[in-house]
CSV table of C-alpha atoms in Angstrom, one decimal:
chain,number,residue,atom,x,y,z
A,55,MET,CA,178.8,62.9,182.2
A,56,ARG,CA,177.3,66.1,183.6
A,57,SER,CA,178.3,67.5,186.9
A,58,LEU,CA,175.9,67.7,189.8
A,59,LEU,CA,176.6,71.4,190.2
A,60,THR,CA,175.5,72.2,186.6
A,61,ARG,CA,172.2,70.3,187.2
A,62,ARG,CA,171.5,72.1,190.4
A,63,LEU,CA,172.3,75.5,188.9
A,64,GLY,CA,170.0,74.7,185.9
A,65,LEU,CA,167.2,73.6,188.2
A,66,THR,CA,167.5,76.7,190.3
A,67,VAL,CA,167.3,79.0,187.2
A,68,VAL,CA,164.3,77.2,185.8
A,69,LEU,CA,162.5,77.3,189.2
A,70,ALA,CA,163.3,81.1,189.6
A,71,LEU,CA,162.0,81.7,186.1
A,72,CYS,CA,158.7,79.8,186.8
A,73,MET,CA,158.2,81.7,190.0
A,74,GLY,CA,158.6,85.0,188.2
A,75,LEU,CA,156.3,84.1,185.4
A,76,PHE,CA,153.5,82.7,187.5
A,77,GLY,CA,153.5,85.4,190.1
A,78,LEU,CA,155.1,83.6,193.0
A,79,ALA,CA,157.9,86.1,193.2
A,80,PRO,CA,157.5,88.9,195.8
A,81,ALA,CA,155.1,91.6,194.4
A,82,ALA,CA,155.7,95.3,194.4
A,83,ASN,CA,153.9,97.3,197.1
A,84,ALA,CA,150.5,98.1,195.5
A,85,ALA,CA,149.7,100.7,198.3
A,86,THR,CA,152.3,103.1,197.0
A,87,PRO,CA,150.5,106.2,195.7
A,88,ALA,CA,151.1,107.5,192.2
A,89,SER,CA,154.0,110.0,192.0
A,90,ALA,CA,151.5,112.6,190.7
A,91,GLN,CA,147.8,112.4,191.0
A,92,LEU,CA,145.1,114.5,189.2
A,93,THR,CA,141.6,114.7,190.7
A,94,PHE,CA,138.5,116.6,189.7
A,95,SER,CA,135.5,118.1,191.5
A,96,THR,CA,132.6,120.4,190.6
A,97,SER,CA,130.9,123.1,192.6
A,98,ALA,CA,127.4,121.7,191.6
A,99,ALA,CA,126.1,118.5,190.1
A,100,THR,CA,123.4,120.4,188.1
A,101,THR,CA,122.9,123.8,186.5
A,102,THR,CA,120.4,125.5,184.2
A,103,PRO,CA,120.8,127.3,180.9
A,104,GLY,CA,122.6,130.5,181.6
A,105,GLY,CA,124.2,129.1,184.8
A,106,THR,CA,127.8,128.4,185.7
A,107,VAL,CA,129.7,125.6,187.4
A,108,ASN,CA,133.2,125.6,188.7
A,109,LEU,CA,135.3,122.6,187.6
A,110,SER,CA,138.4,122.2,189.9
A,111,MET,CA,141.4,120.1,189.0
A,112,THR,CA,143.9,119.3,191.8
A,113,LEU,CA,147.4,118.1,191.0
A,114,THR,CA,149.2,116.5,194.0
A,115,ASN,CA,152.9,115.8,194.1
A,116,ASN,CA,153.4,112.5,196.0
A,117,LYS,CA,157.0,112.1,195.1
A,118,ASN,CA,160.2,113.3,196.9
A,119,TYR,CA,161.2,115.6,194.1
A,120,ASP,CA,159.7,118.9,192.7
A,121,ILE,CA,157.4,118.8,189.7
A,122,TRP,CA,159.0,121.1,187.2
A,123,PHE,CA,156.7,120.8,184.3
A,124,VAL,CA,153.1,119.8,183.7
A,125,TYR,CA,151.2,119.3,180.4
A,126,GLN,CA,147.4,118.6,180.6
A,127,THR,CA,144.6,118.5,178.1
A,128,ILE,CA,140.8,118.5,178.7
A,129,ASP,CA,138.2,117.4,176.2
A,130,PRO,CA,134.5,116.7,176.2
A,131,THR,CA,133.5,113.1,176.5
A,132,TRP,CA,131.9,111.2,173.6
A,133,LEU,CA,128.4,111.5,175.1
A,134,THR,CA,128.8,115.2,175.5
A,135,ASN,CA,129.8,115.6,171.9
A,136,GLN,CA,126.7,113.7,170.8
A,137,ARG,CA,124.5,116.5,172.1
A,138,PRO,CA,124.9,119.4,169.7
A,139,ASP,CA,122.1,121.3,171.5
A,140,LEU,CA,124.4,121.6,174.7
A,141,LYS,CA,126.2,124.9,174.4
A,142,TYR,CA,128.9,125.8,176.9
A,143,ALA,CA,132.3,127.4,177.2
A,144,PHE,CA,135.1,127.8,179.7
A,145,THR,CA,135.1,131.5,180.7
A,146,GLY,CA,137.5,131.8,183.6
A,147,CYS,CA,140.5,130.3,185.2
A,148,THR,CA,142.0,130.6,188.7
A,149,LEU,CA,145.0,128.9,190.4
A,150,ALA,CA,144.9,128.2,194.2
A,151,GLY,CA,148.4,127.7,195.5
A,152,PRO,CA,150.4,128.3,198.8
A,153,SER,CA,150.5,132.1,198.3
A,154,GLY,CA,146.7,132.4,197.6
A,155,SER,CA,144.6,132.6,194.5
A,156,SER,CA,145.5,134.2,191.2
A,157,SER,CA,144.2,134.3,187.7
A,158,CYS,CA,145.7,131.9,185.2
A,159,SER,CA,146.1,131.9,181.5
A,160,GLY,CA,144.2,129.7,179.0
A,161,THR,CA,141.1,127.7,179.6
A,162,GLY,CA,141.8,124.6,177.4
A,163,PRO,CA,141.4,122.3,175.8
A,164,ALA,CA,145.1,122.4,174.9
A,165,ASN,CA,147.8,123.0,177.5
A,166,LEU,CA,146.3,123.6,180.9
A,167,GLY,CA,149.5,122.5,182.5
A,168,ALA,CA,151.1,126.0,182.5
A,169,ASN,CA,148.3,127.1,184.8
A,170,TYR,CA,149.5,124.9,187.7
A,171,GLY,CA,152.4,127.3,188.3
A,172,ALA,CA,155.0,124.6,188.6
A,173,THR,CA,157.4,124.1,190.5
A,174,ILE,CA,155.3,122.0,192.9
A,175,PRO,CA,157.3,120.8,195.9
A,176,PRO,CA,156.9,117.3,197.3
A,177,GLY,CA,153.7,116.8,199.2
A,178,GLN,CA,152.0,119.9,197.9
A,179,SER,CA,149.1,120.4,195.6
A,180,ARG,CA,147.9,123.1,193.2
A,181,THR,CA,144.3,123.5,192.2
A,182,VAL,CA,143.2,125.0,188.9
A,183,THR,CA,139.5,126.0,188.7
A,184,LEU,CA,137.8,126.6,185.3
A,185,THR,CA,134.4,128.3,185.2
A,186,LEU,CA,132.0,126.4,182.9
A,187,GLN,CA,129.4,128.8,181.5
A,188,VAL,CA,126.3,127.2,180.1
A,189,ALA,CA,124.7,129.3,177.3
A,190,PRO,CA,121.2,130.7,177.9
A,191,ASP,CA,119.9,129.0,174.8
A,192,SER,CA,121.6,125.6,175.6
A,193,GLY,CA,119.6,122.4,175.3
A,194,CYS,CA,118.4,120.8,178.6
A,195,ASN,CA,118.4,117.3,180.1
A,196,GLY,CA,122.0,116.6,179.0
A,197,ASN,CA,125.2,115.8,180.8
A,198,ILE,CA,128.4,117.7,180.3
A,199,GLY,CA,131.5,115.7,181.1
A,200,PHE,CA,135.2,115.9,180.3
A,201,TYR,CA,138.2,113.7,180.2
A,202,SER,CA,141.9,114.7,180.7
A,203,TYR,CA,145.4,113.4,180.1
A,204,PHE,CA,148.3,114.8,181.9
A,205,TYR,CA,152.1,114.5,181.9
A,206,ALA,CA,154.5,115.7,184.7
A,207,GLU,CA,158.3,115.9,184.9
A,208,PHE,CA,160.2,115.9,188.1
A,209,SER,CA,163.5,117.4,189.2
A,210,ASP,CA,165.1,114.0,189.3
A,211,THR,CA,164.5,113.8,185.5
A,212,THR,CA,161.7,111.2,185.8
A,213,SER,CA,158.2,111.7,184.4
A,214,VAL,CA,154.7,110.3,184.8
A,215,ASN,CA,151.7,110.4,182.6
A,216,GLY,CA,148.1,109.5,183.4
A,217,GLY,CA,144.7,109.4,182.0
A,218,PRO,CA,142.1,109.4,180.9
A,219,VAL,CA,140.9,111.0,184.2
A,220,TYR,CA,137.2,111.8,184.0
A,221,THR,CA,135.4,114.8,185.6
A,222,PRO,CA,132.1,114.5,187.4
A,223,GLU,CA,129.3,115.1,184.9
A,224,THR,CA,127.2,118.2,185.2
A,225,ARG,CA,123.5,117.8,184.4
A,226,VAL,CA,121.9,120.7,182.5
A,227,LEU,CA,118.2,121.0,183.7
A,228,CYS,CA,115.4,123.2,182.3
A,229,ALA,CA,114.2,125.9,184.7
């Protein structure tokens, strides 16, 4: 004969398991921001052959620990790659940080992360701006867009990765 205590314990375990599986257990706070966030903006939505557009990427540290290391890639979207008549290149790079603006090295698509000048303290942001130069003989009526993946390591030995993060598309218009 089974004891009443064993039955109650078994029933409690089964009930707790069901609550966890079917979402009745307390949920984590969904309003908590990501520990590191990458956002994009452009200086213009359109350009013409021979024109330039600045593509800005802002990395924000929402965690209570310093960001020690950042790795980021940037690549053209599939639709951008389907237009071989679109000709463009990244021609410049600047970093905006707490001590002002400075030149940075490398314009992608490989490791843009070194450009952020980590260490990034909690609550601070760094913005890397790439200059996108459209060739004078570039095709028109096409969109240029990019996607990015990033990885960041914090001083508490944790890490975060994100992506794909998409840039706003820049439309190339004929003049």
